[in-house]
XYZ file of C-alpha atoms in Angstrom:
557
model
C 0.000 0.000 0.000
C 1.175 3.867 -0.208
C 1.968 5.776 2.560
C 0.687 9.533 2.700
C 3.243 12.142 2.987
C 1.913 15.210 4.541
C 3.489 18.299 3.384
C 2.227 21.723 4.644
C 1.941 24.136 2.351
C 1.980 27.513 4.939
C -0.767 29.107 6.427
C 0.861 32.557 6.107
C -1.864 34.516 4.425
C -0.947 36.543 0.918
C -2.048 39.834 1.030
C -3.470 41.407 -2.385
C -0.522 43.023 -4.803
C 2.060 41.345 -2.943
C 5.492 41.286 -5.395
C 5.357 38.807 -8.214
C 8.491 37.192 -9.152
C 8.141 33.983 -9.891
C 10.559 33.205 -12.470
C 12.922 36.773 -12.377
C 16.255 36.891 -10.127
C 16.696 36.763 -6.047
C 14.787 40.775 -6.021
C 11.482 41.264 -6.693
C 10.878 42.264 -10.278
C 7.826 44.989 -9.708
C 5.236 42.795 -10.531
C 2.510 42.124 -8.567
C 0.348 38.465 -7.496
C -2.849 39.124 -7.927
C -5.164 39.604 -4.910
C -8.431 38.005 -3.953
C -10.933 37.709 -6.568
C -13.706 40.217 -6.379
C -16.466 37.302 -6.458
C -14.218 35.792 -3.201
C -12.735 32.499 -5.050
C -10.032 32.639 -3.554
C -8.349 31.602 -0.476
C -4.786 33.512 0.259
C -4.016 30.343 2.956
C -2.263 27.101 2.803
C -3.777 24.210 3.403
C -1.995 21.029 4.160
C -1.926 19.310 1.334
C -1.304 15.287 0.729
C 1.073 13.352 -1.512
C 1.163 9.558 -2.195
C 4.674 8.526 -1.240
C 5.531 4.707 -2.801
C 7.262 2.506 -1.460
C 8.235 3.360 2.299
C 11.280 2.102 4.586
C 9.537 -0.203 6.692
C 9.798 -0.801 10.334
C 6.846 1.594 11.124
C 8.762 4.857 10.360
C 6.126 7.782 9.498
C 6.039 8.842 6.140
C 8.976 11.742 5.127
C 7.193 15.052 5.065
C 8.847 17.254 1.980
C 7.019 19.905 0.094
C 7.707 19.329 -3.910
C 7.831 22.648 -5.830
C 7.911 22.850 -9.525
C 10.002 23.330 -12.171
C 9.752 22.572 -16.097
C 12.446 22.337 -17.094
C 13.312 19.551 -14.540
C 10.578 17.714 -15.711
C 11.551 17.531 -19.139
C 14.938 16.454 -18.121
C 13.609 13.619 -16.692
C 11.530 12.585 -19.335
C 13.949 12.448 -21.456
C 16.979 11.030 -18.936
C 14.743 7.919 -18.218
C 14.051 7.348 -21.608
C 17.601 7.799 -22.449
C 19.573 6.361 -19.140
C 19.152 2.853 -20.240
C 20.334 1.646 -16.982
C 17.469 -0.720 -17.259
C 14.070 -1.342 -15.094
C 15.367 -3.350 -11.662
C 17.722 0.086 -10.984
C 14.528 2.454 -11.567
C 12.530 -0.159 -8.889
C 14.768 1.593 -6.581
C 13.868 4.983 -7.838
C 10.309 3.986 -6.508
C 10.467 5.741 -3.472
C 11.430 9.134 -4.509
C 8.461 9.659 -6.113
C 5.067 11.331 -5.238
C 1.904 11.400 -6.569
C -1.192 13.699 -6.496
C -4.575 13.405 -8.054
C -4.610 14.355 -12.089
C -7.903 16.645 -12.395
C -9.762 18.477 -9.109
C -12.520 19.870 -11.376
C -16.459 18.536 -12.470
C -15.938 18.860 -16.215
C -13.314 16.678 -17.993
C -12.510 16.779 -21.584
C -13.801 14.018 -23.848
C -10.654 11.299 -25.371
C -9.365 11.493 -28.063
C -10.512 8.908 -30.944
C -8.014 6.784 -31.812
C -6.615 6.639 -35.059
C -6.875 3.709 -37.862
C -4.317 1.883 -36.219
C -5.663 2.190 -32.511
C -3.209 4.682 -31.666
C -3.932 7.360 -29.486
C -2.291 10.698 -28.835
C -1.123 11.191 -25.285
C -1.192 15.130 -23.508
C 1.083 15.908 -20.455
C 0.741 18.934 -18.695
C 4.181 20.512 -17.391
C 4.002 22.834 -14.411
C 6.237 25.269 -12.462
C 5.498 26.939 -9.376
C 6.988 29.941 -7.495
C 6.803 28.266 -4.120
C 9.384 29.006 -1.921
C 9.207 26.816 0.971
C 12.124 24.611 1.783
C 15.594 26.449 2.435
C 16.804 24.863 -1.062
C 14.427 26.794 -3.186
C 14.390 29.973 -1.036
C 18.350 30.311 -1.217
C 17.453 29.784 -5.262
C 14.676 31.641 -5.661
C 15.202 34.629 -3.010
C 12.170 37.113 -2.506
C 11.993 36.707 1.336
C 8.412 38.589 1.619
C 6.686 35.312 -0.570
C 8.013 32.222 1.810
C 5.462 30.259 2.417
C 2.670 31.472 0.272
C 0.413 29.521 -1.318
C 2.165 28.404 -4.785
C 1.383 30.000 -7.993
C 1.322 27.878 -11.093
C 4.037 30.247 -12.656
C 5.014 27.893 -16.042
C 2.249 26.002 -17.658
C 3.207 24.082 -20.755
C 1.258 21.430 -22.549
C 3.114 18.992 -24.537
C 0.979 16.860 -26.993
C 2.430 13.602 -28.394
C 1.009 12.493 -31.612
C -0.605 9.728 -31.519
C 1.765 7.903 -34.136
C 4.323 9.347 -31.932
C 5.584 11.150 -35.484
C 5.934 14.853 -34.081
C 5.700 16.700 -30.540
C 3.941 19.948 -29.844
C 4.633 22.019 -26.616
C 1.691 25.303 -25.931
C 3.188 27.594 -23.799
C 0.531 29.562 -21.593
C 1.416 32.737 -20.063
C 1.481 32.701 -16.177
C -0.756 35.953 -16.242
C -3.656 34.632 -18.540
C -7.195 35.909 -17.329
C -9.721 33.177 -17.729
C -12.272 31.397 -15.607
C -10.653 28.848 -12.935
C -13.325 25.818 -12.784
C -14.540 24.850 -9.105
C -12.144 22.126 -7.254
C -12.410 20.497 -4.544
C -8.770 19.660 -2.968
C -9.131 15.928 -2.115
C -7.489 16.031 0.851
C -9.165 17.658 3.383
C -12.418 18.073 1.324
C -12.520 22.153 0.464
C -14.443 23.756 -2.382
C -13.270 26.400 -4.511
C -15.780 27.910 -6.383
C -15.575 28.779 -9.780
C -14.156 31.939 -10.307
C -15.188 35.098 -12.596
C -13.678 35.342 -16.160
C -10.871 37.585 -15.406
C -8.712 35.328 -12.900
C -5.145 35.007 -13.536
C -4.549 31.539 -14.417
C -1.232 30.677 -12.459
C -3.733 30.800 -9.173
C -4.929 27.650 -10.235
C -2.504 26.096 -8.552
C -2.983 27.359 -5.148
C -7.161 26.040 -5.130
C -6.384 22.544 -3.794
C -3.318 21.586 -5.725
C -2.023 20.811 -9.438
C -5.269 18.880 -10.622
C -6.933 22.252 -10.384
C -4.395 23.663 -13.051
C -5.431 20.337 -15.105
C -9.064 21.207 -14.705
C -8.541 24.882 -15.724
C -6.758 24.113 -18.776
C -9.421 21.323 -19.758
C -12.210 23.690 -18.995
C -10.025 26.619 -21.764
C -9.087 24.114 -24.555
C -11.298 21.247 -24.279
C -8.045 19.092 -24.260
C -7.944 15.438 -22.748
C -5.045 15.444 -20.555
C -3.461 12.457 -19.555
C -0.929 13.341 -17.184
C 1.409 16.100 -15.067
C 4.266 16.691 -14.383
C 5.710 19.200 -11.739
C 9.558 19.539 -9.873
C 11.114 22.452 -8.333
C 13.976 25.150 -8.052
C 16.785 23.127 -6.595
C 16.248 19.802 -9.093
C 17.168 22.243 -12.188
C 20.075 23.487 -10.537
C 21.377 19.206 -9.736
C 20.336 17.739 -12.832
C 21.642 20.866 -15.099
C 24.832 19.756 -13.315
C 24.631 16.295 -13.613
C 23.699 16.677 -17.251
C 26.471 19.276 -18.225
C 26.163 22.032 -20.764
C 23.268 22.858 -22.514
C 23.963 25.304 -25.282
C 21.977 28.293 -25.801
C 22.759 32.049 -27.688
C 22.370 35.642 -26.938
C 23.074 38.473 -29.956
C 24.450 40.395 -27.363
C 26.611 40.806 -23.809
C 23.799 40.360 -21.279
C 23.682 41.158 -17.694
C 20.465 40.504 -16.249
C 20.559 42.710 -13.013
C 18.679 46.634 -12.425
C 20.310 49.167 -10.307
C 17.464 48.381 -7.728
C 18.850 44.927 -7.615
C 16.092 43.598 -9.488
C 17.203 40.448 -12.517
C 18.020 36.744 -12.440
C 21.824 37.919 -12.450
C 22.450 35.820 -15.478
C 25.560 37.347 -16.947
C 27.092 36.037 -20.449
C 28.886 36.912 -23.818
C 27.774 37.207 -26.966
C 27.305 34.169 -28.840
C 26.563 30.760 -27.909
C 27.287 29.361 -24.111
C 27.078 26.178 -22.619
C 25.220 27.155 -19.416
C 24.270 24.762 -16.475
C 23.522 24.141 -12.626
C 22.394 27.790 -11.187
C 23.443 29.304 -14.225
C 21.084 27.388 -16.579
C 18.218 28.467 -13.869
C 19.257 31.864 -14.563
C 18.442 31.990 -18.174
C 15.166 29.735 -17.548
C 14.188 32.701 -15.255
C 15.655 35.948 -17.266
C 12.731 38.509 -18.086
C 15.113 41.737 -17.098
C 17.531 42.209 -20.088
C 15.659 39.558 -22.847
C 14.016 42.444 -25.430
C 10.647 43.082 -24.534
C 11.547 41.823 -20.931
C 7.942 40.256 -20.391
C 6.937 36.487 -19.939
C 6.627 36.311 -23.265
C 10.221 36.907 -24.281
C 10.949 34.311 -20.895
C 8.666 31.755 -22.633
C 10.928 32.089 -25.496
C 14.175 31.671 -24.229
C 12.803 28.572 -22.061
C 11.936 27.128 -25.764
C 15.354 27.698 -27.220
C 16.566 25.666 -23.639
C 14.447 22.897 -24.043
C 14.977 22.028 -27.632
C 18.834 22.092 -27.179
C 18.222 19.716 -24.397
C 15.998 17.836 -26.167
C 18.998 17.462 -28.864
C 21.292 16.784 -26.104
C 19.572 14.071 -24.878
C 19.229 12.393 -28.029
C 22.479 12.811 -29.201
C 23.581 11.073 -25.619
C 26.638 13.743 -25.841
C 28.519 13.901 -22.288
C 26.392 11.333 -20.850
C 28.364 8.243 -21.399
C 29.240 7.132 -18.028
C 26.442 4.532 -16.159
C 27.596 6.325 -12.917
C 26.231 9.557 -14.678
C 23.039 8.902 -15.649
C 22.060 6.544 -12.687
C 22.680 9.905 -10.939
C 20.476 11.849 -12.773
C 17.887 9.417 -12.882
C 18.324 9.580 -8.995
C 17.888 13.555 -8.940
C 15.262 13.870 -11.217
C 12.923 11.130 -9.806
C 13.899 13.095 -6.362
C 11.944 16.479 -7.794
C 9.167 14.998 -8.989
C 5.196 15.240 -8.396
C 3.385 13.447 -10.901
C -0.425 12.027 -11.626
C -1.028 8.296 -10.603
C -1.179 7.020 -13.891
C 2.715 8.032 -14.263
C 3.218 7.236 -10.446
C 6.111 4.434 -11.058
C 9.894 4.519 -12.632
C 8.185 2.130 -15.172
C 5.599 4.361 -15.751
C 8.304 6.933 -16.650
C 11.005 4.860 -18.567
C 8.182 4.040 -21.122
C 7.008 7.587 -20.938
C 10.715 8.757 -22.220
C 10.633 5.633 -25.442
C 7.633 7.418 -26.330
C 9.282 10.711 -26.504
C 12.483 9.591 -27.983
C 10.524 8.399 -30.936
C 10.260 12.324 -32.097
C 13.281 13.697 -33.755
C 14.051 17.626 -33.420
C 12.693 18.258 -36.681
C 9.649 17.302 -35.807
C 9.003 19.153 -32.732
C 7.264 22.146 -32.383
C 7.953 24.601 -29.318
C 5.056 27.210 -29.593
C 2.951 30.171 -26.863
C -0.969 30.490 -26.957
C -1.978 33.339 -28.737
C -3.132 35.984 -27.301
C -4.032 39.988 -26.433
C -2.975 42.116 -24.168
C -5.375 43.296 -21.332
C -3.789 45.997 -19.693
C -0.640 44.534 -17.962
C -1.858 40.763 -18.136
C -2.919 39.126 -21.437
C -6.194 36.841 -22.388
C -6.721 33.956 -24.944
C -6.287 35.938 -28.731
C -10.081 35.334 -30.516
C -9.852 33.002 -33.258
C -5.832 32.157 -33.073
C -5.816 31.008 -29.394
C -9.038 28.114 -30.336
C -7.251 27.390 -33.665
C -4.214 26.325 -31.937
C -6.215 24.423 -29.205
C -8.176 22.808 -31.978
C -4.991 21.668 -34.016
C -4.177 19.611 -30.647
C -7.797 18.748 -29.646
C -7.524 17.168 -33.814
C -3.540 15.956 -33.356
C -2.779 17.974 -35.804
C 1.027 18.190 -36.321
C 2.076 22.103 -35.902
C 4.759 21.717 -37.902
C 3.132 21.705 -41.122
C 4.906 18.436 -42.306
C 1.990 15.896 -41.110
C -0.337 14.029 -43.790
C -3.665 15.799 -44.374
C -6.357 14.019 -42.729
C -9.412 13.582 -43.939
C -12.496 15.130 -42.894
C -14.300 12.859 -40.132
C -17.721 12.328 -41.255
C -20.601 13.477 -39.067
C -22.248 10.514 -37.266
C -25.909 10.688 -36.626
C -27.181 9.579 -32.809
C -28.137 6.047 -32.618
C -30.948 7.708 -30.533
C -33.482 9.331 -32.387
C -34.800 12.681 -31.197
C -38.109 13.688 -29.973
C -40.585 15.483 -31.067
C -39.527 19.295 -31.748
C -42.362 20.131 -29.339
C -41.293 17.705 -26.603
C -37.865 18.481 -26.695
C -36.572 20.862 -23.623
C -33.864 23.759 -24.818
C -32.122 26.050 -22.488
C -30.575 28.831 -24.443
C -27.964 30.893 -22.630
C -26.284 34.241 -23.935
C -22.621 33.473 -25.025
C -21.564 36.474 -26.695
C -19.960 38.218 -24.590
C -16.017 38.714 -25.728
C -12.697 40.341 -24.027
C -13.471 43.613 -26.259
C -17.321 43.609 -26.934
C -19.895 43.613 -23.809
C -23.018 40.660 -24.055
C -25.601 41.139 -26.878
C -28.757 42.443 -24.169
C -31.171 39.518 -24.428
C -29.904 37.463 -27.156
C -30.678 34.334 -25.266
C -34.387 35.550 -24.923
C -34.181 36.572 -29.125
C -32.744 33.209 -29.820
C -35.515 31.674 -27.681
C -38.426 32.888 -29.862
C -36.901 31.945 -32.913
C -36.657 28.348 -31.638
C -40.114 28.669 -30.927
C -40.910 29.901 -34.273
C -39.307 26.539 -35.786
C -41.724 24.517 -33.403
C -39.287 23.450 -29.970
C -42.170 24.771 -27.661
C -40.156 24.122 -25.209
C -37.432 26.184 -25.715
C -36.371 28.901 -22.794
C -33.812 31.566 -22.274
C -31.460 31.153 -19.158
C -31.114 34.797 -18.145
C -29.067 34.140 -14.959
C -25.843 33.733 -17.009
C -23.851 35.651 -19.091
C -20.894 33.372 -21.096
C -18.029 33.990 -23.438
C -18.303 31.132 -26.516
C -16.209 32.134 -29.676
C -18.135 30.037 -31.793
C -22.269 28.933 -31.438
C -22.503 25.162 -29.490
C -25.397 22.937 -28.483
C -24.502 21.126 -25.013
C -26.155 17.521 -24.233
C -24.994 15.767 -20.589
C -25.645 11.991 -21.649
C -26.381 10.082 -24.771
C -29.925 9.588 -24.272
C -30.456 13.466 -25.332
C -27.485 13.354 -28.301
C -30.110 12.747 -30.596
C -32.092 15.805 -29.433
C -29.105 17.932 -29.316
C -28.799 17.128 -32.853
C -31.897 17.777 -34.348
C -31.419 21.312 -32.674
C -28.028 22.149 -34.267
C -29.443 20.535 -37.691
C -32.761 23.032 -37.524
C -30.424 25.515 -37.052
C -27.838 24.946 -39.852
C -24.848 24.335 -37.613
C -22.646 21.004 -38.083
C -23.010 18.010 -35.857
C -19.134 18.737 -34.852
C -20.866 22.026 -33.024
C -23.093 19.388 -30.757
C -20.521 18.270 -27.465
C -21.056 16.080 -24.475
C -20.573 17.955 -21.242
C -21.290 17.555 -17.885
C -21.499 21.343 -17.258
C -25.406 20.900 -18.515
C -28.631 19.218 -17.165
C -30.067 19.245 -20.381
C -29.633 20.374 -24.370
C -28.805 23.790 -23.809
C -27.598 26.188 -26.400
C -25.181 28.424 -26.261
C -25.289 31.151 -28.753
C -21.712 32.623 -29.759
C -20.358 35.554 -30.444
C -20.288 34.190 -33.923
C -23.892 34.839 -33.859
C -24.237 38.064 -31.688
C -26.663 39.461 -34.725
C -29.331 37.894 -37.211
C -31.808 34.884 -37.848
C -29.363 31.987 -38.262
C -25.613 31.429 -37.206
C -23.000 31.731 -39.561
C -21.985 29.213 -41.576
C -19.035 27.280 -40.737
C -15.571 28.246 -42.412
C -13.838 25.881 -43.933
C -10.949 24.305 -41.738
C -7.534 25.687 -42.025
C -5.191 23.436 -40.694
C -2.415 25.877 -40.134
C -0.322 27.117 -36.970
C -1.416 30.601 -36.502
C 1.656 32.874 -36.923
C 0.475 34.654 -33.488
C 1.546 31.097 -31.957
C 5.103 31.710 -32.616
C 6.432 28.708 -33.539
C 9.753 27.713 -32.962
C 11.136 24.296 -34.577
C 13.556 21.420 -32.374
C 16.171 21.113 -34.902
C 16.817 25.364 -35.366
C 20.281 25.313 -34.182
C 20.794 29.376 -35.240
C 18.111 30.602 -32.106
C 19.131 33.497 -30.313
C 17.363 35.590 -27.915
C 17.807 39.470 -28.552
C 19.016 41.453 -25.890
C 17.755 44.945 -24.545
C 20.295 47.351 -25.275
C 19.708 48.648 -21.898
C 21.153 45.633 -19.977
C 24.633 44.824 -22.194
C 28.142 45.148 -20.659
């Protein structure tokens, strides 16, 4: 059986517009956490939290306690290691007790799976994430900023990578840390607490902090529609040990760079022009530059984490510098000592096939990319149209890359369950148009309700207690008994079958008109797919060797 680990996460409340730093130098940076929600979401206190610890040492001793905080790039690292170490699976049986598990997904609503393809192949989605916790002396030493120790954790690094399901070509989505969205309800498993859902404008690295990592799952599930299988979280100190273990990792700057402020403020990361091998606290420096990377925002970070990851990821492959057993069975030891994970990757096993899936995916094809998006002030929201085209190219395991084989369109299957009666079938319509620029169309959901009527679904009723955002028009359905009826609803109107979803977020068919169809007698019709990576995404391919972050003038030497 597993022991529990209990691992408090501080009580220490966070007051509102306390410094935000997560990812910048030992200073703070200027930037601020956000504060309590104004519809009270939130909860600025720890909560002690509970991780599955395998194995155990026997004799009756009490489970270690040890708060894991995240890092990325840690977790990639060892992905990759155990897929690469080769030490073989009785030496990972001993890893077995380093690691710790939590649960995958806190919220109600979960995304449906992916169909597999001809071949019964199915694509697999892993969910990376990086905190700014600072709570064991390690990380605090690493990541400074005294006045956050022991806060509640902020999912600061949030990157999805998708695996094809033929396991031809990799995709990583990059969200920033200060996205405003909607954070689902969660309840944290271990001590039973409900977060409610927030309001639309909550900055989505809280996530985190309302009952643990599932939450960020369920958040990013609830934005994208995305199935995701697994996470993956590890934390300040197991970059610095495994960047060491591992050696150099090579990345480029176009010019001298000294990442420090007068105020003190900067990761400190100081090199030369050109191309340096960088590792240990120094390759956690230029995972965490903002100050002196041109534009010096998250955005610019996200970048330079990209340009990290796929040298590693060529590193790796290439095995260069890690020829000795000693070596790797060392890093294998560190990185499976960092780790959080879901259940369903809860065993050095679990993880050794994990990496053989990856290492199937050469450098050409794999895609490092950042969710489109606008700005919104100082934080940033999902970009209309790019942002769900990008989801949707995942959602379809689509390669991003531009270099996969056209599929074909799937062809729209009818409900073995026929529909009722238009008169006897029940229709909540709710108003979806609201956007991040334009305000709600005032009663649509009532307009849309009459014209229902007028096509003969008596029954058919505006929910005025609601006000969504929906990019595009959708008809909702909860189980497959009412498919059929959600169907005939979508067909009277002229919208596809692939508008017509399964989700547990409804009682009944319920319609949500979009801001596709803020105006007029009958949506728009549908545009004909384009199956390419929205230049907004940024994409940035494994195998481009010539990458090089651009400096700010204002920070050479």
């Amino acid at each position: 059986m597993r022991q529990k680990s209990v691992r408090e996460e501080g009580a220490r409340q966070r007051a509102p517009h306390a410094s935000d730093h997560g990812w910048d130098g030992g200073k703070p940076e200027g930037e601020e956490r956000p504060g309590e929600p104004p519809d009270g979401g939130g909860d600025s206190g720890g909560s002690a939290r509970h991780r599955h610890r395998h194995g155990g040492s026997g004799g009756g001793r009490p489970p270690r306690r040890k708060r894991r905080v995240l890092r990325w790039s840690a977790t990639v690292l060892t992905v990759l290691i155990l897929g690469t170490a080769g030490a073989g699976y009785l030496y990972y049986q001993h890893l077995n007790n380093n690691l710790e598990t939590d649960d995958l997904n806190l919220g109600e609503h979960r995304a449906p799976a992916p169909t597999p393809n001809a071949a019964g192949q199915t694509p697999m989605n892993i969910l990376l994430i990086g905190s700014d916790a600072r709570d064991s002396k390690a990380n605090q030493k690493l990541g400074g900023a005294k006045n956050t120790f022991g806060s509640p954790p902020l999912a600061d690094v949030q990157m999805l990578l998708h695996l094809s399901a033929d396991r031809s070509n990799m995709s990583v989505v990059s969200m920033p840390r200060d996205t405003l969205l909607q954070i689902p309800k969660c309840t944290d498993p271990d001590d039973g607490k409900v977060y409610p859902q927030t309001g639309p404008k909550y900055m989505t690295n809280e996530s985190l902090g309302r009952g643990g990592p599932g939450c960020t799952v369920a958040t990013w599930e609830k934005l994208t529609n995305i199935h995701i299988d697994h996470f993956m979280m590890v934390d300040f100190a197991g970059v610095v040990s495994m960047a060491d273990a591992i050696g150099g990792v090579p990345v480029c700057v176009d010019k001298n760079i000294h990442s420090r402020t007068s105020a003190g403020k900067g990761s400190g990361l100081k090199l030369k022009k050109g191309t340096t091998e960088v590792e240990g606290k120094q390759a956690l420096q230029w995972l965490r530059t903002r100050y002196g990377f041109e534009g010096g925002t998250d955005i610019s970070r996200a970048k330079a984490q990209h340009m990290y990851m796929n040298a590693l990821v060529r590193k790796l492959r290439e095995n260069t510098g890690l020829t000795s057993p000693n070596q790797l069975r060392k890093l294998a030891e560190k990185a499976t000592s960092a780790l959080t994970v879901d259940d369903g990757l809860g065993s050095p096993k679990r993880l050794y096939d994990l990496g053989n899936e990856l290492k199937k995916v050469s450098p050409e094809r794999t895609t490092m990319t950042t969710m489109p998006f606008d700005y919104a002030g100082e934080r940033v929201v999902p970009k209309p149209g790019d942002a769900e085209q990008l989801f949707r190219l995942v959602r379809d395991d689509i390669s991003l890359d531009g270099k996969g084989k056209k599929k074909k369109p799937a062809e729209e299957k009818l409900s073995d369950d026929p529909p009722a009666a238009d008169d006897k079938i029940a229709i909540q319509v709710q108003n979806g148009t609201r956007t991040d620029a334009l305000a709600p169309v005032p009663g649509r959901a009532s307009t849309v309700a009459q014209l229902l009527s007028g096509k003969g679904f008596a029954k058919a009723a505006p929910d005025t207690t609601t006000s969504l955002a929906e990019g595009r028009t959708v008809v909702r359905f909860p189980s497959v008994d009412l498919e059929g009826d959600a169907q005939r609803v979508a067909k009277s109107l002229g919208l596809p079958l692939s508008s017509v979803k399964k989700s547990t977020d409804v009682s009944g068919v319920t319609l949500v008109v979009g801001a596709d169809w803020r105006e007029g007698d009958a949506p728009p019709k549908p545009k004909k797919k384009d199956d390419k990576t929205p230049d907004s995404a940024d994409a940035l391919s494994g195998s481009d060797k010539k990458a090089c972050m651009k400096v700010d003038p204002d920070y050479t030497w």
